[in-house]
CSV table of C-alpha atoms in Angstrom, one decimal:
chain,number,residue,atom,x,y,z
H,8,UNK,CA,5.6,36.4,-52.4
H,9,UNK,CA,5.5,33.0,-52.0
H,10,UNK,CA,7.5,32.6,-49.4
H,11,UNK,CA,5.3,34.6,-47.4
H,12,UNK,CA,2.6,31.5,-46.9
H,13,UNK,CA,3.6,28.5,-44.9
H,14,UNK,CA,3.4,25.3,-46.3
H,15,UNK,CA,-0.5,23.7,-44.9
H,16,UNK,CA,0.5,20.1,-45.6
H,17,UNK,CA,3.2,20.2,-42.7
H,18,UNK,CA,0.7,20.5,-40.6
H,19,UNK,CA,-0.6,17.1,-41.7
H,20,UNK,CA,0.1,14.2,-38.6
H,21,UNK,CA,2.7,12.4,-41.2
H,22,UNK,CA,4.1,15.0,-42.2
H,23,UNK,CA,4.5,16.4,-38.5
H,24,UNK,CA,5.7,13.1,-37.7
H,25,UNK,CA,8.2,12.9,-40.2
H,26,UNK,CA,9.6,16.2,-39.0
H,27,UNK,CA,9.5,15.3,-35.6
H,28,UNK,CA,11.8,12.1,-36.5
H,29,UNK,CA,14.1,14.5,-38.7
H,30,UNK,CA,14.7,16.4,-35.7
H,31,UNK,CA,15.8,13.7,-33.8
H,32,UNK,CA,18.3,11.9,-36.5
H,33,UNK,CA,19.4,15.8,-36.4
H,34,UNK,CA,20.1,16.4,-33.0
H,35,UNK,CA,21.4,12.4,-32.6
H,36,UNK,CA,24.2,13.3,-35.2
H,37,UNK,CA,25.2,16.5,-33.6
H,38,UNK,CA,25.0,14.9,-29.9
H,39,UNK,CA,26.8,12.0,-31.1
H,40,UNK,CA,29.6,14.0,-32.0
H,41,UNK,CA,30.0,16.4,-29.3
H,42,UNK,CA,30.0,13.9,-26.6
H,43,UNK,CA,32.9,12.6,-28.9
H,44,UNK,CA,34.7,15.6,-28.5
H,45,UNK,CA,33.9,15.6,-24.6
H,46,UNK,CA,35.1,12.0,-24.3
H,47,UNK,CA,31.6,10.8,-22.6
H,48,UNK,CA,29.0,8.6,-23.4
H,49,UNK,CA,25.8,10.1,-24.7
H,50,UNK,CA,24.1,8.7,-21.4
H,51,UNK,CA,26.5,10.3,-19.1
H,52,UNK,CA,25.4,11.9,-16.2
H,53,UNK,CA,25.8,15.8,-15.2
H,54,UNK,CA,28.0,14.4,-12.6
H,55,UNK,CA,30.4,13.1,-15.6
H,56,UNK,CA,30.1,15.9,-18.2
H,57,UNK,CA,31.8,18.1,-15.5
H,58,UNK,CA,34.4,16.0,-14.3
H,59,UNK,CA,35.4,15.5,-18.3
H,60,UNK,CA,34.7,19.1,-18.6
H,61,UNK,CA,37.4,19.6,-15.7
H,62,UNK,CA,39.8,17.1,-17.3
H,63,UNK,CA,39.9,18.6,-20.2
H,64,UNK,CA,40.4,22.3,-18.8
H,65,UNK,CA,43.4,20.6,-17.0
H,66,UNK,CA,45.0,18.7,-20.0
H,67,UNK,CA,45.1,22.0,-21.8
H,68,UNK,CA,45.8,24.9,-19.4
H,69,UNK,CA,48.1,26.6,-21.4
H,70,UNK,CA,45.6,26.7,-24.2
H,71,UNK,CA,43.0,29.4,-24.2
H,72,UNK,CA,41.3,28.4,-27.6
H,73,UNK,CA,40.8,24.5,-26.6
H,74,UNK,CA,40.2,25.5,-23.6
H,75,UNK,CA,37.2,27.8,-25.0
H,76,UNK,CA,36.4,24.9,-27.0
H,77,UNK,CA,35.7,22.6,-24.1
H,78,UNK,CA,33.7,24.9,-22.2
H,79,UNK,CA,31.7,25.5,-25.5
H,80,UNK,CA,31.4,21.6,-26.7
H,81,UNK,CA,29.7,21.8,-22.6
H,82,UNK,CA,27.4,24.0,-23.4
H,83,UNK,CA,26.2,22.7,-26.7
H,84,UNK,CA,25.4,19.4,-24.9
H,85,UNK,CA,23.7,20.8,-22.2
H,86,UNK,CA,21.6,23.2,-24.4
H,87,UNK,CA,21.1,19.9,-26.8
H,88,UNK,CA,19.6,17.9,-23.2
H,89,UNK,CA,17.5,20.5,-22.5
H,90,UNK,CA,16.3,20.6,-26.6
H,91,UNK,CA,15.5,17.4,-26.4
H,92,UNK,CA,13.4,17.5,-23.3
H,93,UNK,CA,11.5,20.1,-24.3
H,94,UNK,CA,11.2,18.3,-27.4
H,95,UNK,CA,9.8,14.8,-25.9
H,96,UNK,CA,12.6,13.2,-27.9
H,97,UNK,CA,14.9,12.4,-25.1
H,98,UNK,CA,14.2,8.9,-24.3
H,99,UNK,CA,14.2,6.6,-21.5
H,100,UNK,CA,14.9,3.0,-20.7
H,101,UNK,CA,11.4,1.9,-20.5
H,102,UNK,CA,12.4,-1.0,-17.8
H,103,UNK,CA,14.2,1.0,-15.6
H,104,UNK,CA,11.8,3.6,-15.6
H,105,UNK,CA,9.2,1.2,-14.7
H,106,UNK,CA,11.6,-0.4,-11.6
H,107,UNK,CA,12.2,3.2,-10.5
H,108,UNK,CA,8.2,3.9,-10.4
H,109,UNK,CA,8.0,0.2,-8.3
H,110,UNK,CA,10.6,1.0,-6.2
H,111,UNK,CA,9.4,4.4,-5.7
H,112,UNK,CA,6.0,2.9,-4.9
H,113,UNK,CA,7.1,0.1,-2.8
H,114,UNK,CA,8.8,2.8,-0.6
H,115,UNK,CA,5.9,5.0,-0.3
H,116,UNK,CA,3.8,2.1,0.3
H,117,UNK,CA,6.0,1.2,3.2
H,118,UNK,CA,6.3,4.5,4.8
H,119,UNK,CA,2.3,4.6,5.1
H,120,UNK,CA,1.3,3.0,8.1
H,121,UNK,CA,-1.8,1.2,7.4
H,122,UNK,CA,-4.7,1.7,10.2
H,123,UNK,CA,-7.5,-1.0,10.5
H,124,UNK,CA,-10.9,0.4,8.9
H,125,UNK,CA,-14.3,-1.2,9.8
H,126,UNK,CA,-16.8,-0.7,7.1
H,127,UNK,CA,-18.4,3.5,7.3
H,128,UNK,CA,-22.1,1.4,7.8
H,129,UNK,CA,-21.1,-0.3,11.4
H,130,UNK,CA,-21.2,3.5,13.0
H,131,UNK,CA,-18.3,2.8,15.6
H,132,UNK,CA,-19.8,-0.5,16.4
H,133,UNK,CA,-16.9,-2.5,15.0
H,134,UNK,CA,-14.1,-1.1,16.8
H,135,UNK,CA,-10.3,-2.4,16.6
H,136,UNK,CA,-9.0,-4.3,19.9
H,137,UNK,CA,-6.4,-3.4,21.8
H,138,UNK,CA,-3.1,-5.9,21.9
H,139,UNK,CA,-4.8,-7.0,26.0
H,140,UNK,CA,-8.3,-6.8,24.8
H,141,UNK,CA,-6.8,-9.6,21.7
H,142,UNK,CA,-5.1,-11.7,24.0
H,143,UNK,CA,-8.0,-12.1,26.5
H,144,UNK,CA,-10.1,-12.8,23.6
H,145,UNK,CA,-7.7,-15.4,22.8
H,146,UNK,CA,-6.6,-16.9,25.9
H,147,UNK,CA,-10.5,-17.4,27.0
H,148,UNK,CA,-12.1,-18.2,24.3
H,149,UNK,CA,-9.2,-20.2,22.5
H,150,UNK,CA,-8.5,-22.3,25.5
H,151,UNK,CA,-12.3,-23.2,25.1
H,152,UNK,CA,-12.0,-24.0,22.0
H,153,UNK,CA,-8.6,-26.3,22.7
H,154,UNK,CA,-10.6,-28.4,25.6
H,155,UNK,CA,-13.7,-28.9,23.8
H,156,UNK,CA,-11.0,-30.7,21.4
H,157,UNK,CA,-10.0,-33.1,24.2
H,158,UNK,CA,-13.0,-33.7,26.6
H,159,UNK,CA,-15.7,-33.5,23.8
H,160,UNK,CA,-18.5,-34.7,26.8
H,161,UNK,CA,-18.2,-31.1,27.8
H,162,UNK,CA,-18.3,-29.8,24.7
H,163,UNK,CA,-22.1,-28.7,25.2
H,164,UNK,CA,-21.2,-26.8,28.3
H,165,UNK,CA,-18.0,-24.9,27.3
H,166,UNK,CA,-20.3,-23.7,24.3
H,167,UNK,CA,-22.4,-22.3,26.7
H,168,UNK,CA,-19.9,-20.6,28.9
H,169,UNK,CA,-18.5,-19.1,25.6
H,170,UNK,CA,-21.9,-17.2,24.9
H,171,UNK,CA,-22.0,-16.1,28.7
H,172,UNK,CA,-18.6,-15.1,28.6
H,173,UNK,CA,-18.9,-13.1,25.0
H,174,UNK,CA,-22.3,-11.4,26.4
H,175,UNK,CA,-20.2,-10.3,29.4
H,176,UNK,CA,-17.1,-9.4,28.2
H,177,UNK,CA,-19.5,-7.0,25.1
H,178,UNK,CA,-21.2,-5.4,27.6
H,179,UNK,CA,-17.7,-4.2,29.6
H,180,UNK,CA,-16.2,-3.5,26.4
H,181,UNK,CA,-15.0,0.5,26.1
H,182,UNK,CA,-17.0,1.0,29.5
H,183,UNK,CA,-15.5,3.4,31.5
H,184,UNK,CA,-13.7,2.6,34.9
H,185,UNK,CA,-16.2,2.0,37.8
H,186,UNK,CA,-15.4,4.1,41.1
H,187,UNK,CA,-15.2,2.3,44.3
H,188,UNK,CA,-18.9,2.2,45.8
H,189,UNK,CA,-20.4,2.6,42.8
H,190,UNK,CA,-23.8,0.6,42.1
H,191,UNK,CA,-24.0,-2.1,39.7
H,192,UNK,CA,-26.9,-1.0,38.0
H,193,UNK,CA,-25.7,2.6,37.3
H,194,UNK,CA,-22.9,0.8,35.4
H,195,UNK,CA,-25.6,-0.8,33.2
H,196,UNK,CA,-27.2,0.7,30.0
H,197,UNK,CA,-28.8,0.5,26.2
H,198,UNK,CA,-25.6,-1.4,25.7
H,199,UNK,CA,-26.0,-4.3,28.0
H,200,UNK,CA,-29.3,-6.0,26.4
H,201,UNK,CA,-27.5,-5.1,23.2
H,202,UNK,CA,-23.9,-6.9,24.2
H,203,UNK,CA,-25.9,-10.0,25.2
H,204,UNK,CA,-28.4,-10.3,21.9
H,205,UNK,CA,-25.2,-10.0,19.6
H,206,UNK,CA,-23.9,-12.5,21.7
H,207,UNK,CA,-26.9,-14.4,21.2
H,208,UNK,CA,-27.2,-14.8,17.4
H,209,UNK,CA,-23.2,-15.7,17.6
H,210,UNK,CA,-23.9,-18.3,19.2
H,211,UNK,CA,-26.8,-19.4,17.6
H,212,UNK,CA,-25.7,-19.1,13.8
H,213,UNK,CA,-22.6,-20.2,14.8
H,214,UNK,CA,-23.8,-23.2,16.2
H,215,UNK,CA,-26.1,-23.3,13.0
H,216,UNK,CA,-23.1,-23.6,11.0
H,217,UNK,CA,-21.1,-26.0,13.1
H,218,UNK,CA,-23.7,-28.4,12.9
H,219,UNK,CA,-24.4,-28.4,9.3
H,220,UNK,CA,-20.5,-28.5,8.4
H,221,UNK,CA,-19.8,-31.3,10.7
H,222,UNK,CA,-23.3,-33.3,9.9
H,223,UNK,CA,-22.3,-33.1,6.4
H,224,UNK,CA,-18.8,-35.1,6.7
H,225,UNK,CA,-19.3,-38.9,7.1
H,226,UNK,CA,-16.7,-39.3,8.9
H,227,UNK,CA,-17.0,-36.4,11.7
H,228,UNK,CA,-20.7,-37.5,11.7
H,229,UNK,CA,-20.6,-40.1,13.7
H,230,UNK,CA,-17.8,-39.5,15.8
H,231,UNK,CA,-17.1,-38.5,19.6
H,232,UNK,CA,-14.9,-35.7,17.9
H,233,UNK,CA,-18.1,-33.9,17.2
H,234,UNK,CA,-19.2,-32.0,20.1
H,235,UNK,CA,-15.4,-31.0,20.3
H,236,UNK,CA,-15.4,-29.3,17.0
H,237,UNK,CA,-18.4,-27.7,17.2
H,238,UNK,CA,-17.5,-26.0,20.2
H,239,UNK,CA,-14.8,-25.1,18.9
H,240,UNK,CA,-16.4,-23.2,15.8
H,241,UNK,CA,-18.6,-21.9,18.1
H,242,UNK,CA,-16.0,-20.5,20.4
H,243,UNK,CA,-13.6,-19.3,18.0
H,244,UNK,CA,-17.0,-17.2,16.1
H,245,UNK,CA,-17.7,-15.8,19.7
H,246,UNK,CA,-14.4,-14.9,20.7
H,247,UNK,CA,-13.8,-13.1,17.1
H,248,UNK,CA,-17.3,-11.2,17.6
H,249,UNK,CA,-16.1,-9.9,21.1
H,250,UNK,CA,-12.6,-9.0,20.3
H,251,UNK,CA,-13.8,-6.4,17.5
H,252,UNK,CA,-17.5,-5.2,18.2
H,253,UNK,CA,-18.1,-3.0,21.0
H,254,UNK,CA,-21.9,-1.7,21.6
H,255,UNK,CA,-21.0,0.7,24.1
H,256,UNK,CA,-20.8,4.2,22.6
H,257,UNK,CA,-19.2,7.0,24.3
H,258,UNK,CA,-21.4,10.2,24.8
């Protein structure tokens, strides 16, 4: 009669815990010895099993009962792998399951080709260059920024040309081609006053910021160097603004 009610404390965590680890020494012991039997090591792959398996069938082919045996001493194993992986008690190698899931990452991460995102609040305004739209940027406005470096004097007037090159250039930005014959003005939109007042508060926070950096080190203070390095801030800020903002919209 009594035998008819199951035992409530094994449902207790330490005792559930305990029986979990029984279960393990149990099926340790037994896999340690058939892989014995096998000749493999208790990590060997499927790959190895069967070729032991195979080796052994060989080395006794005139012997139906070892033969039996083998193909049996397989089986247990097998069945044993798959007891334990139902049973969470096959372990692995904590670091080489952490290098596969790096490795595995680092590939992933490599097949994923990574596309340049401006922030969702810029509504198309901020839109990525083109590899000839970059290199204009940087042959115009760089090589302003390089002779501003030697011939300071006409540091005041490259800046200029900078802010009348960066309004122009905004304004043509993602513009369609004009046709042969076709007016000036119809070429001209919402864009254009918009190209030239980004272009505007470049150049004037830039040259806000150039001023103050420069005024504040003793030693570019007072020097000739200064103009030059200014312009310089101010060209590069320009030439960064035009290379990824575009206020034309297409319709």
């Amino acid at each position: 009669m009594a035998a008819a009610f199951a035992n409530p404390l094994k449902k207790l965590p330490w005792n559930v815990q305990k029986e979990k680890e029984r279960e393990e020494r149990r099926m340790k012991q037994e896999g340690a010895k058939l892989y014995r039997e096998l000749g493999v090591a208790e990590d060997a792959t499927f790959e190895e099993i069967q070729e032991a398996t195979q080796n052994l069938l060989m080395r006794y082919e005139g012997d139906l009962k070892k033969k039996v045996k083998v193909e049996i001493t397989k089986d247990k194993i097998m069945q044993l792998r798959l007891n334990q992986r139902l049973g969470g008690l096959l372990k692995e190698n904590k670091e080489a399951r952490a290098d596969s899931y790096l490795k595995e990452d680092a590939d992933e991460f490599k097949k994923v080709k990574r596309e340049f995102k401006p922030p969702a609040w810029t509504r198309g305004l901020i839109v990525k260059p083109s590899g000839q739209w970059r290199d204009n940027c940087i042959i115009f406005f760089g090589g302003s920024a390089v002779l501003g470096i030697f011939m300071p004097s006409a540091a005041g007037g490259l800046r200029f040309i900078s802010f009348l090159l960066g309004a122009g250039f905004l304004a043509k930005r993602g513009t369609p081609p004009s046709e042969p014959g076709q007016p000036y003005r119809e070429r001209v939109g919402i864009h254009t006053p918009l190209a030239f007042l980004i272009a505007f508060l470049t150049y004037v926070l830039s040259l806000s910021i150039a001023t103050s950096v420069t005024g504040s080190i003793p030693a570019i203070a007072d020097n000739k160097i200064r103009e030059g390095i200014e312009n310089m801030i101010v060209s590069l800020s320009i030439g960064l603004v035009t290379a990824f903002v575009q206020p034309y919209q297409k319709k």
